[in-house]
GROMACS .gro file of C-alpha atoms in nm:
model
  462
    1UNK     CA    1   0.000   0.000   0.000
    2UNK     CA    2   0.137   0.340  -0.090
    3UNK     CA    3   0.227   0.602   0.171
    4UNK     CA    4  -0.036   0.824   0.012
    5UNK     CA    5  -0.307   0.570   0.094
    6UNK     CA    6  -0.183   0.538   0.454
    7UNK     CA    7  -0.181   0.915   0.493
    8UNK     CA    8  -0.530   0.944   0.351
    9UNK     CA    9  -0.663   0.691   0.601
   10UNK     CA   10  -0.497   0.874   0.891
   11UNK     CA   11  -0.629   1.208   0.767
   12UNK     CA   12  -0.978   1.082   0.699
   13UNK     CA   13  -1.031   0.973   1.060
   14UNK     CA   14  -1.071   1.342   1.137
   15UNK     CA   15  -1.234   1.441   0.810
   16UNK     CA   16  -1.400   1.286   0.507
   17UNK     CA   17  -1.393   0.908   0.494
   18UNK     CA   18  -1.400   0.871   0.113
   19UNK     CA   19  -1.327   1.058  -0.208
   20UNK     CA   20  -1.702   1.056  -0.280
   21UNK     CA   21  -1.769   1.249   0.043
   22UNK     CA   22  -1.491   1.495  -0.038
   23UNK     CA   23  -1.624   1.553  -0.390
   24UNK     CA   24  -1.979   1.598  -0.260
   25UNK     CA   25  -1.858   1.870  -0.026
   26UNK     CA   26  -1.677   2.054  -0.306
   27UNK     CA   27  -1.959   2.019  -0.558
   28UNK     CA   28  -2.216   2.144  -0.307
   29UNK     CA   29  -2.020   2.468  -0.283
   30UNK     CA   30  -2.163   2.549  -0.628
   31UNK     CA   31  -2.454   2.715  -0.447
   32UNK     CA   32  -2.217   2.999  -0.358
   33UNK     CA   33  -2.197   3.075  -0.730
   34UNK     CA   34  -1.924   3.262  -0.916
   35UNK     CA   35  -1.764   3.530  -0.699
   36UNK     CA   36  -1.476   3.689  -0.892
   37UNK     CA   37  -1.182   3.808  -0.683
   38UNK     CA   38  -0.851   3.675  -0.551
   39UNK     CA   39  -0.864   3.762  -0.179
   40UNK     CA   40  -0.992   3.420  -0.069
   41UNK     CA   41  -0.735   3.244  -0.289
   42UNK     CA   42  -0.456   3.463  -0.152
   43UNK     CA   43  -0.554   3.368   0.202
   44UNK     CA   44  -0.577   2.997   0.119
   45UNK     CA   45  -0.232   3.003  -0.043
   46UNK     CA   46  -0.091   3.184   0.261
   47UNK     CA   47  -0.239   2.923   0.497
   48UNK     CA   48  -0.091   2.645   0.277
   49UNK     CA   49   0.253   2.816   0.283
   50UNK     CA   50   0.236   2.914  -0.085
   51UNK     CA   51   0.253   2.583  -0.272
   52UNK     CA   52   0.192   2.774  -0.600
   53UNK     CA   53   0.546   2.913  -0.584
   54UNK     CA   54   0.693   2.566  -0.638
   55UNK     CA   55   0.542   2.514  -0.984
   56UNK     CA   56   0.594   2.621  -1.346
   57UNK     CA   57   0.254   2.718  -1.491
   58UNK     CA   58   0.158   2.764  -1.856
   59UNK     CA   59  -0.154   2.977  -1.810
   60UNK     CA   60  -0.419   2.952  -2.083
   61UNK     CA   61  -0.718   3.184  -2.128
   62UNK     CA   62  -0.959   3.248  -2.417
   63UNK     CA   63  -1.318   3.200  -2.523
   64UNK     CA   64  -1.276   2.881  -2.728
   65UNK     CA   65  -0.993   2.635  -2.785
   66UNK     CA   66  -0.841   2.642  -2.435
   67UNK     CA   67  -0.903   2.274  -2.370
   68UNK     CA   68  -0.765   2.166  -2.706
   69UNK     CA   69  -0.446   2.372  -2.661
   70UNK     CA   70  -0.410   2.216  -2.314
   71UNK     CA   71  -0.449   1.871  -2.470
   72UNK     CA   72  -0.177   1.929  -2.734
   73UNK     CA   73   0.067   2.070  -2.479
   74UNK     CA   74   0.001   1.790  -2.231
   75UNK     CA   75   0.050   1.515  -2.487
   76UNK     CA   76   0.377   1.655  -2.626
   77UNK     CA   77   0.526   1.724  -2.282
   78UNK     CA   78   0.421   1.381  -2.153
   79UNK     CA   79   0.558   1.193  -2.455
   80UNK     CA   80   0.882   1.390  -2.423
   81UNK     CA   81   0.936   1.246  -2.077
   82UNK     CA   82   0.827   1.542  -1.865
   83UNK     CA   83   0.589   1.522  -1.573
   84UNK     CA   84   0.288   1.737  -1.660
   85UNK     CA   85  -0.011   1.846  -1.456
   86UNK     CA   86  -0.325   1.952  -1.643
   87UNK     CA   87  -0.603   2.156  -1.482
   88UNK     CA   88  -0.911   2.210  -1.700
   89UNK     CA   89  -1.281   2.292  -1.656
   90UNK     CA   90  -1.560   2.212  -1.667
   91UNK     CA   91  -1.497   1.841  -1.649
   92UNK     CA   92  -1.665   1.612  -1.898
   93UNK     CA   93  -1.760   1.305  -1.694
   94UNK     CA   94  -1.593   1.288  -1.352
   95UNK     CA   95  -1.486   1.555  -1.107
   96UNK     CA   96  -1.133   1.413  -1.109
   97UNK     CA   97  -1.108   1.472  -1.488
   98UNK     CA   98  -1.017   1.832  -1.412
   99UNK     CA   99  -0.698   1.751  -1.214
  100UNK     CA  100  -0.465   1.523  -1.407
  101UNK     CA  101  -0.103   1.418  -1.390
  102UNK     CA  102   0.048   1.274  -1.708
  103UNK     CA  103  -0.300   1.233  -1.852
  104UNK     CA  104  -0.431   1.033  -1.554
  105UNK     CA  105  -0.698   1.169  -1.317
  106UNK     CA  106  -0.599   1.247  -0.959
  107UNK     CA  107  -0.628   0.924  -0.758
  108UNK     CA  108  -0.913   0.904  -0.508
  109UNK     CA  109  -0.673   0.858  -0.215
  110UNK     CA  110  -0.473   1.165  -0.318
  111UNK     CA  111  -0.789   1.371  -0.359
  112UNK     CA  112  -0.906   1.261  -0.013
  113UNK     CA  113  -0.570   1.347   0.141
  114UNK     CA  114  -0.565   1.695  -0.014
  115UNK     CA  115  -0.928   1.780   0.065
  116UNK     CA  116  -0.888   1.674   0.428
  117UNK     CA  117  -0.585   1.901   0.447
  118UNK     CA  118  -0.778   2.189   0.289
  119UNK     CA  119  -1.119   2.160   0.456
  120UNK     CA  120  -1.028   2.325   0.792
  121UNK     CA  121  -0.847   2.604   0.609
  122UNK     CA  122  -1.146   2.665   0.381
  123UNK     CA  123  -1.367   2.677   0.691
  124UNK     CA  124  -1.125   2.925   0.848
  125UNK     CA  125  -1.149   3.156   0.544
  126UNK     CA  126  -1.527   3.112   0.534
  127UNK     CA  127  -1.553   3.228   0.897
  128UNK     CA  128  -1.351   3.544   0.822
  129UNK     CA  129  -1.469   3.865   0.658
  130UNK     CA  130  -1.362   3.717   0.321
  131UNK     CA  131  -1.653   3.471   0.321
  132UNK     CA  132  -1.700   3.121   0.184
  133UNK     CA  133  -1.457   3.012  -0.091
  134UNK     CA  134  -1.645   2.894  -0.400
  135UNK     CA  135  -1.644   2.552  -0.561
  136UNK     CA  136  -1.398   2.665  -0.828
  137UNK     CA  137  -1.167   2.830  -0.575
  138UNK     CA  138  -1.153   2.513  -0.367
  139UNK     CA  139  -1.094   2.303  -0.680
  140UNK     CA  140  -0.810   2.537  -0.783
  141UNK     CA  141  -0.652   2.511  -0.438
  142UNK     CA  142  -0.686   2.130  -0.446
  143UNK     CA  143  -0.502   2.120  -0.781
  144UNK     CA  144  -0.222   2.350  -0.666
  145UNK     CA  145  -0.160   2.156  -0.345
  146UNK     CA  146  -0.174   1.821  -0.526
  147UNK     CA  147   0.076   1.934  -0.788
  148UNK     CA  148   0.308   2.106  -0.541
  149UNK     CA  149   0.315   1.841  -0.269
  150UNK     CA  150   0.220   1.506  -0.423
  151UNK     CA  151   0.273   1.465  -0.800
  152UNK     CA  152   0.538   1.739  -0.848
  153UNK     CA  153   0.518   1.788  -1.227
  154UNK     CA  154   0.784   1.967  -1.432
  155UNK     CA  155   0.510   2.184  -1.588
  156UNK     CA  156   0.145   2.259  -1.511
  157UNK     CA  157  -0.087   2.329  -1.805
  158UNK     CA  158  -0.327   2.566  -1.630
  159UNK     CA  159  -0.661   2.663  -1.784
  160UNK     CA  160  -0.858   2.962  -1.657
  161UNK     CA  161  -1.213   2.903  -1.541
  162UNK     CA  162  -1.382   3.228  -1.637
  163UNK     CA  163  -1.217   3.539  -1.775
  164UNK     CA  164  -0.874   3.585  -1.622
  165UNK     CA  165  -0.814   3.893  -1.408
  166UNK     CA  166  -1.028   3.786  -1.112
  167UNK     CA  167  -1.031   3.413  -1.192
  168UNK     CA  168  -0.898   3.200  -0.909
  169UNK     CA  169  -0.633   3.049  -1.141
  170UNK     CA  170  -0.472   3.394  -1.166
  171UNK     CA  171  -0.321   3.342  -0.822
  172UNK     CA  172  -0.017   3.186  -0.991
  173UNK     CA  173   0.285   3.343  -1.159
  174UNK     CA  174   0.312   3.174  -1.497
  175UNK     CA  175   0.619   3.110  -1.710
  176UNK     CA  176   0.417   3.143  -2.033
  177UNK     CA  177   0.077   3.291  -2.115
  178UNK     CA  178  -0.160   3.179  -2.391
  179UNK     CA  179  -0.474   3.369  -2.496
  180UNK     CA  180  -0.644   3.159  -2.762
  181UNK     CA  181  -0.913   3.400  -2.884
  182UNK     CA  182  -1.187   3.632  -2.761
  183UNK     CA  183  -1.555   3.584  -2.845
  184UNK     CA  184  -1.908   3.631  -2.720
  185UNK     CA  185  -1.924   3.429  -2.399
  186UNK     CA  186  -1.979   3.506  -2.028
  187UNK     CA  187  -2.049   3.867  -2.127
  188UNK     CA  188  -2.294   3.892  -1.839
  189UNK     CA  189  -1.990   3.876  -1.607
  190UNK     CA  190  -1.689   3.986  -1.812
  191UNK     CA  191  -1.830   4.289  -1.996
  192UNK     CA  192  -2.063   4.370  -2.282
  193UNK     CA  193  -1.801   4.436  -2.552
  194UNK     CA  194  -1.528   4.213  -2.692
  195UNK     CA  195  -1.270   4.471  -2.583
  196UNK     CA  196  -1.387   4.449  -2.221
  197UNK     CA  197  -1.381   4.069  -2.234
  198UNK     CA  198  -1.032   4.086  -2.386
  199UNK     CA  199  -0.910   4.312  -2.106
  200UNK     CA  200  -1.027   4.056  -1.846
  201UNK     CA  201  -0.849   3.772  -2.026
  202UNK     CA  202  -0.532   3.971  -2.101
  203UNK     CA  203  -0.496   4.047  -1.730
  204UNK     CA  204  -0.336   3.704  -1.679
  205UNK     CA  205  -0.026   3.838  -1.860
  206UNK     CA  206   0.260   3.860  -1.609
  207UNK     CA  207   0.556   4.098  -1.612
  208UNK     CA  208   0.822   3.988  -1.859
  209UNK     CA  209   0.643   3.661  -1.941
  210UNK     CA  210   0.593   3.588  -2.315
  211UNK     CA  211   0.237   3.577  -2.452
  212UNK     CA  212   0.112   3.355  -2.736
  213UNK     CA  213  -0.221   3.449  -2.893
  214UNK     CA  214  -0.449   3.402  -3.192
  215UNK     CA  215  -0.686   3.693  -3.122
  216UNK     CA  216  -0.786   3.845  -3.454
  217UNK     CA  217  -1.029   4.135  -3.407
  218UNK     CA  218  -0.850   4.474  -3.440
  219UNK     CA  219  -0.991   4.614  -3.114
  220UNK     CA  220  -0.907   4.294  -2.926
  221UNK     CA  221  -0.553   4.281  -3.068
  222UNK     CA  222  -0.502   4.638  -2.948
  223UNK     CA  223  -0.614   4.549  -2.594
  224UNK     CA  224  -0.379   4.248  -2.577
  225UNK     CA  225  -0.092   4.447  -2.731
  226UNK     CA  226  -0.134   4.726  -2.476
  227UNK     CA  227  -0.143   4.484  -2.182
  228UNK     CA  228   0.167   4.301  -2.309
  229UNK     CA  229   0.349   4.631  -2.357
  230UNK     CA  230   0.253   4.751  -2.009
  231UNK     CA  231   0.395   4.429  -1.863
  232UNK     CA  232   0.710   4.431  -2.081
  233UNK     CA  233   0.600   4.100  -2.228
  234UNK     CA  234   0.675   3.991  -2.585
  235UNK     CA  235   0.357   3.912  -2.778
  236UNK     CA  236   0.372   3.624  -3.026
  237UNK     CA  237   0.062   3.687  -3.234
  238UNK     CA  238  -0.064   3.438  -3.492
  239UNK     CA  239  -0.036   3.590  -3.838
  240UNK     CA  240   0.253   3.814  -3.731
  241UNK     CA  241   0.518   3.628  -3.532
  242UNK     CA  242   0.407   3.283  -3.642
  243UNK     CA  243   0.164   3.133  -3.893
  244UNK     CA  244   0.042   2.804  -4.030
  245UNK     CA  245  -0.034   2.684  -4.381
  246UNK     CA  246  -0.305   2.422  -4.434
  247UNK     CA  247  -0.190   2.140  -4.660
  248UNK     CA  248  -0.490   1.905  -4.639
  249UNK     CA  249  -0.800   1.849  -4.431
  250UNK     CA  250  -1.025   1.545  -4.408
  251UNK     CA  251  -1.210   1.362  -4.133
  252UNK     CA  252  -0.966   1.257  -3.856
  253UNK     CA  253  -0.660   1.394  -4.033
  254UNK     CA  254  -0.545   1.748  -4.103
  255UNK     CA  255  -0.192   1.839  -4.213
  256UNK     CA  256  -0.023   2.179  -4.195
  257UNK     CA  257   0.314   2.354  -4.202
  258UNK     CA  258   0.414   2.574  -3.907
  259UNK     CA  259   0.635   2.880  -3.963
  260UNK     CA  260   0.763   3.037  -3.643
  261UNK     CA  261   1.025   3.295  -3.546
  262UNK     CA  262   1.285   3.030  -3.460
  263UNK     CA  263   1.224   2.763  -3.726
  264UNK     CA  264   0.973   2.591  -3.953
  265UNK     CA  265   0.805   2.261  -3.870
  266UNK     CA  266   0.664   2.089  -4.177
  267UNK     CA  267   0.400   1.823  -4.231
  268UNK     CA  268   0.241   1.841  -3.886
  269UNK     CA  269  -0.058   1.605  -3.876
  270UNK     CA  270  -0.343   1.623  -3.623
  271UNK     CA  271  -0.640   1.392  -3.571
  272UNK     CA  272  -0.878   1.640  -3.412
  273UNK     CA  273  -1.149   1.768  -3.645
  274UNK     CA  274  -1.248   2.118  -3.752
  275UNK     CA  275  -1.023   2.373  -3.922
  276UNK     CA  276  -1.008   2.568  -3.593
  277UNK     CA  277  -0.788   2.286  -3.461
  278UNK     CA  278  -0.513   2.394  -3.701
  279UNK     CA  279  -0.506   2.728  -3.518
  280UNK     CA  280  -0.514   2.557  -3.178
  281UNK     CA  281  -0.233   2.323  -3.280
  282UNK     CA  282  -0.021   2.610  -3.409
  283UNK     CA  283  -0.072   2.795  -3.078
  284UNK     CA  284   0.053   2.486  -2.896
  285UNK     CA  285   0.356   2.460  -3.127
  286UNK     CA  286   0.446   2.826  -3.069
  287UNK     CA  287   0.417   2.771  -2.693
  288UNK     CA  288   0.645   2.466  -2.713
  289UNK     CA  289   0.894   2.661  -2.923
  290UNK     CA  290   0.910   2.927  -2.650
  291UNK     CA  291   0.963   2.657  -2.385
  292UNK     CA  292   1.257   2.533  -2.596
  293UNK     CA  293   1.402   2.883  -2.624
  294UNK     CA  294   1.350   3.007  -2.268
  295UNK     CA  295   1.348   2.689  -2.057
  296UNK     CA  296   1.567   2.450  -2.258
  297UNK     CA  297   1.278   2.211  -2.314
  298UNK     CA  298   1.397   1.903  -2.500
  299UNK     CA  299   1.145   1.769  -2.751
  300UNK     CA  300   1.259   1.548  -3.037
  301UNK     CA  301   1.080   1.627  -3.364
  302UNK     CA  302   0.978   1.264  -3.407
  303UNK     CA  303   0.812   1.270  -3.063
  304UNK     CA  304   0.656   1.611  -3.130
  305UNK     CA  305   0.493   1.498  -3.455
  306UNK     CA  306   0.369   1.171  -3.306
  307UNK     CA  307   0.223   1.340  -2.997
  308UNK     CA  308   0.046   1.609  -3.200
  309UNK     CA  309  -0.119   1.340  -3.412
  310UNK     CA  310  -0.220   1.131  -3.111
  311UNK     CA  311  -0.378   1.421  -2.920
  312UNK     CA  312  -0.750   1.391  -2.855
  313UNK     CA  313  -0.993   1.593  -2.644
  314UNK     CA  314  -1.322   1.451  -2.519
  315UNK     CA  315  -1.643   1.622  -2.626
  316UNK     CA  316  -1.496   1.830  -2.909
  317UNK     CA  317  -1.613   1.704  -3.247
  318UNK     CA  318  -1.590   1.353  -3.110
  319UNK     CA  319  -1.761   1.066  -3.293
  320UNK     CA  320  -1.898   0.863  -3.002
  321UNK     CA  321  -2.107   0.620  -3.207
  322UNK     CA  322  -2.075   0.480  -3.559
  323UNK     CA  323  -2.410   0.298  -3.587
  324UNK     CA  324  -2.575   0.542  -3.606
  325UNK     CA  325  -2.309   0.809  -3.648
  326UNK     CA  326  -2.333   1.047  -3.352
  327UNK     CA  327  -2.096   1.341  -3.323
  328UNK     CA  328  -2.078   1.537  -2.997
  329UNK     CA  329  -1.937   1.888  -2.969
  330UNK     CA  330  -1.932   2.136  -2.683
  331UNK     CA  331  -1.995   2.442  -2.903
  332UNK     CA  332  -2.215   2.678  -2.701
  333UNK     CA  333  -2.151   3.033  -2.827
  334UNK     CA  334  -2.166   3.205  -3.170
  335UNK     CA  335  -1.797   3.146  -3.245
  336UNK     CA  336  -1.825   2.779  -3.151
  337UNK     CA  337  -2.137   2.751  -3.366
  338UNK     CA  338  -1.952   2.900  -3.664
  339UNK     CA  339  -1.664   2.653  -3.625
  340UNK     CA  340  -1.900   2.357  -3.593
  341UNK     CA  341  -2.101   2.469  -3.896
  342UNK     CA  342  -1.784   2.499  -4.104
  343UNK     CA  343  -1.676   2.147  -4.005
  344UNK     CA  344  -2.020   2.009  -4.089
  345UNK     CA  345  -1.992   2.168  -4.434
  346UNK     CA  346  -1.631   2.079  -4.510
  347UNK     CA  347  -1.532   1.770  -4.311
  348UNK     CA  348  -1.833   1.543  -4.265
  349UNK     CA  349  -2.052   1.384  -4.532
  350UNK     CA  350  -2.418   1.294  -4.478
  351UNK     CA  351  -2.758   1.289  -4.647
  352UNK     CA  352  -2.953   1.440  -4.360
  353UNK     CA  353  -2.836   1.620  -4.047
  354UNK     CA  354  -3.028   1.561  -3.723
  355UNK     CA  355  -2.924   1.807  -3.454
  356UNK     CA  356  -2.980   1.788  -3.076
  357UNK     CA  357  -2.912   2.105  -2.881
  358UNK     CA  358  -2.920   2.193  -2.509
  359UNK     CA  359  -2.800   2.521  -2.364
  360UNK     CA  360  -2.754   2.725  -2.049
  361UNK     CA  361  -2.979   3.029  -2.018
  362UNK     CA  362  -2.686   3.275  -2.013
  363UNK     CA  363  -2.566   3.215  -2.370
  364UNK     CA  364  -2.616   3.395  -2.704
  365UNK     CA  365  -2.846   3.136  -2.859
  366UNK     CA  366  -2.954   3.331  -3.167
  367UNK     CA  367  -2.593   3.393  -3.277
  368UNK     CA  368  -2.525   3.020  -3.242
  369UNK     CA  369  -2.843   2.910  -3.422
  370UNK     CA  370  -2.785   3.141  -3.720
  371UNK     CA  371  -2.477   2.933  -3.806
  372UNK     CA  372  -2.639   2.594  -3.748
  373UNK     CA  373  -2.995   2.622  -3.883
  374UNK     CA  374  -2.916   2.649  -4.258
  375UNK     CA  375  -2.781   2.292  -4.267
  376UNK     CA  376  -3.018   2.113  -4.030
  377UNK     CA  377  -3.300   1.876  -4.135
  378UNK     CA  378  -3.427   1.797  -3.785
  379UNK     CA  379  -3.373   2.013  -3.477
  380UNK     CA  380  -3.437   1.851  -3.139
  381UNK     CA  381  -3.428   2.092  -2.845
  382UNK     CA  382  -3.351   1.945  -2.505
  383UNK     CA  383  -3.227   2.052  -2.162
  384UNK     CA  384  -2.910   1.978  -1.965
  385UNK     CA  385  -2.950   1.864  -1.605
  386UNK     CA  386  -2.815   2.185  -1.459
  387UNK     CA  387  -2.960   2.473  -1.257
  388UNK     CA  388  -2.894   2.739  -1.523
  389UNK     CA  389  -3.049   2.545  -1.810
  390UNK     CA  390  -3.246   2.714  -2.088
  391UNK     CA  391  -3.595   2.575  -2.144
  392UNK     CA  392  -3.622   2.366  -2.460
  393UNK     CA  393  -3.954   2.533  -2.546
  394UNK     CA  394  -3.791   2.878  -2.543
  395UNK     CA  395  -3.514   2.757  -2.774
  396UNK     CA  396  -3.780   2.614  -3.007
  397UNK     CA  397  -3.960   2.950  -3.024
  398UNK     CA  398  -3.633   3.126  -3.102
  399UNK     CA  399  -3.540   2.870  -3.369
  400UNK     CA  400  -3.882   2.899  -3.536
  401UNK     CA  401  -3.859   3.279  -3.553
  402UNK     CA  402  -3.504   3.264  -3.692
  403UNK     CA  403  -3.606   3.009  -3.958
  404UNK     CA  404  -3.880   3.248  -4.071
  405UNK     CA  405  -3.654   3.554  -4.056
  406UNK     CA  406  -3.375   3.380  -4.251
  407UNK     CA  407  -3.618   3.243  -4.514
  408UNK     CA  408  -3.508   2.884  -4.457
  409UNK     CA  409  -3.706   2.583  -4.581
  410UNK     CA  410  -3.915   2.398  -4.324
  411UNK     CA  411  -3.707   2.228  -4.056
  412UNK     CA  412  -3.868   1.973  -3.827
  413UNK     CA  413  -3.848   2.112  -3.473
  414UNK     CA  414  -3.901   1.875  -3.180
  415UNK     CA  415  -3.913   1.978  -2.814
  416UNK     CA  416  -3.797   1.702  -2.579
  417UNK     CA  417  -3.672   1.836  -2.242
  418UNK     CA  418  -3.551   1.492  -2.128
  419UNK     CA  419  -3.208   1.455  -2.288
  420UNK     CA  420  -3.212   1.074  -2.277
  421UNK     CA  421  -3.543   1.070  -2.464
  422UNK     CA  422  -3.400   1.327  -2.711
  423UNK     CA  423  -3.103   1.097  -2.768
  424UNK     CA  424  -3.331   0.802  -2.843
  425UNK     CA  425  -3.530   1.019  -3.082
  426UNK     CA  426  -3.223   1.122  -3.279
  427UNK     CA  427  -3.089   0.765  -3.287
  428UNK     CA  428  -3.416   0.645  -3.441
  429UNK     CA  429  -3.412   0.923  -3.703
  430UNK     CA  430  -3.050   0.876  -3.809
  431UNK     CA  431  -3.022   0.628  -4.096
  432UNK     CA  432  -2.701   0.478  -4.235
  433UNK     CA  433  -2.605   0.780  -4.448
  434UNK     CA  434  -2.723   1.045  -4.202
  435UNK     CA  435  -2.534   1.223  -3.924
  436UNK     CA  436  -2.659   1.302  -3.574
  437UNK     CA  437  -2.497   1.587  -3.381
  438UNK     CA  438  -2.540   1.664  -3.011
  439UNK     CA  439  -2.412   2.008  -2.924
  440UNK     CA  440  -2.438   2.285  -2.667
  441UNK     CA  441  -2.328   2.318  -2.306
  442UNK     CA  442  -2.061   2.078  -2.182
  443UNK     CA  443  -2.298   1.980  -1.901
  444UNK     CA  444  -2.515   1.814  -2.167
  445UNK     CA  445  -2.216   1.681  -2.364
  446UNK     CA  446  -2.071   1.516  -2.054
  447UNK     CA  447  -2.398   1.338  -1.980
  448UNK     CA  448  -2.447   1.222  -2.340
  449UNK     CA  449  -2.087   1.101  -2.367
  450UNK     CA  450  -2.108   0.903  -2.041
  451UNK     CA  451  -2.440   0.751  -2.142
  452UNK     CA  452  -2.335   0.645  -2.492
  453UNK     CA  453  -1.988   0.515  -2.401
  454UNK     CA  454  -2.044   0.377  -2.050
  455UNK     CA  455  -2.422   0.369  -1.990
  456UNK     CA  456  -2.366   0.577  -1.676
  457UNK     CA  457  -2.459   0.930  -1.571
  458UNK     CA  458  -2.174   1.180  -1.545
  459UNK     CA  459  -2.091   1.368  -1.229
  460UNK     CA  460  -2.176   1.739  -1.225
  461UNK     CA  461  -1.994   2.056  -1.136
  462UNK     CA  462  -1.831   2.359  -1.287
   0.00000   0.00000   0.00000
């Protein structure tokens, strides 16, 4: 039996007795909502004697593509022999998905050990004027302590939760910053213009730390440029400091050339679908090139090319069933809808497209639907099992009005709030040459993925 298991049993006599109990406690903190600010995290780190200072973080923000960039970086670093921690959110199926070491979820005994260490400190902060730490803050603290004291990775691939400036992940000092892109998401919290959203995300840039980005709107580029300049950080912007050239694209294989400031990398193949993955992959390559330059990272080209091709990311244009063909994708904002629509036009072949959609109430549904509706034969509106869900009937009303406004031919619209029933409906409609797509919030995607692949319900939590 490992020392970790022994420790966890000793600890749990005064705290939680199982990982399930520990996870239940964390997940139930979701009722405290999203409370931007770093004061509670600062206090937790102080009480833990600053474990965050022991780690090298690659901090990744952006509206879309964060998870995919994390996946590419993790796979290359892992296959190159480095220990790599990966912190992502929301998780797809299990709470422990979000805290990984070398691609493997945190072990239950390690989670129990860490949570029993943290619980009294969280209670201490909660009893102070700072108030109760949120679910995401506690999850962030769990990850930091686990990486600093138990798994000790060489690098931590560190994804923001929401925004950047006041996100609990911004408690760390990174060695590299990545801002994938800026789009229309979480605008109820981050600001009602893209420039305001960009300012929140760009605030993760640290003094003198290089920034890699693929932002492309002029106003957004200006915001990121100004923040980088103010922090004396070099900005490596896609299209300026580095670029990629698409060589070929087909289902499950895309090939491109990368041209960076230090060298060219030719014939890079990836298996993830959608032309947006070429941009995500090039961001990852630029980040790896900077790790080579600044931190003497050793990555053999043979390993690099193999790892890029072998990278996968659950719930992003993932074919989870072949009979019938069911594609799941966590697109839930206008930019994600545009990318999914492009892939459905250019990458996948089908006679009819049957589309299941479930959303949270806070999203820009009309912007998303405008991209999707022109190619859909059947639209099935459903609901995720989550407290902020949008009603399927409301989505149906919106879709019907957009179909009329856009002058589209009749599309069959079905309202089925129960997502399992919606899934059965779409399976029955999808013949051999058709394609079924389930898209929308990752809370729905996680449930659908678990159900199709494992016949189990996923866990829940942001």
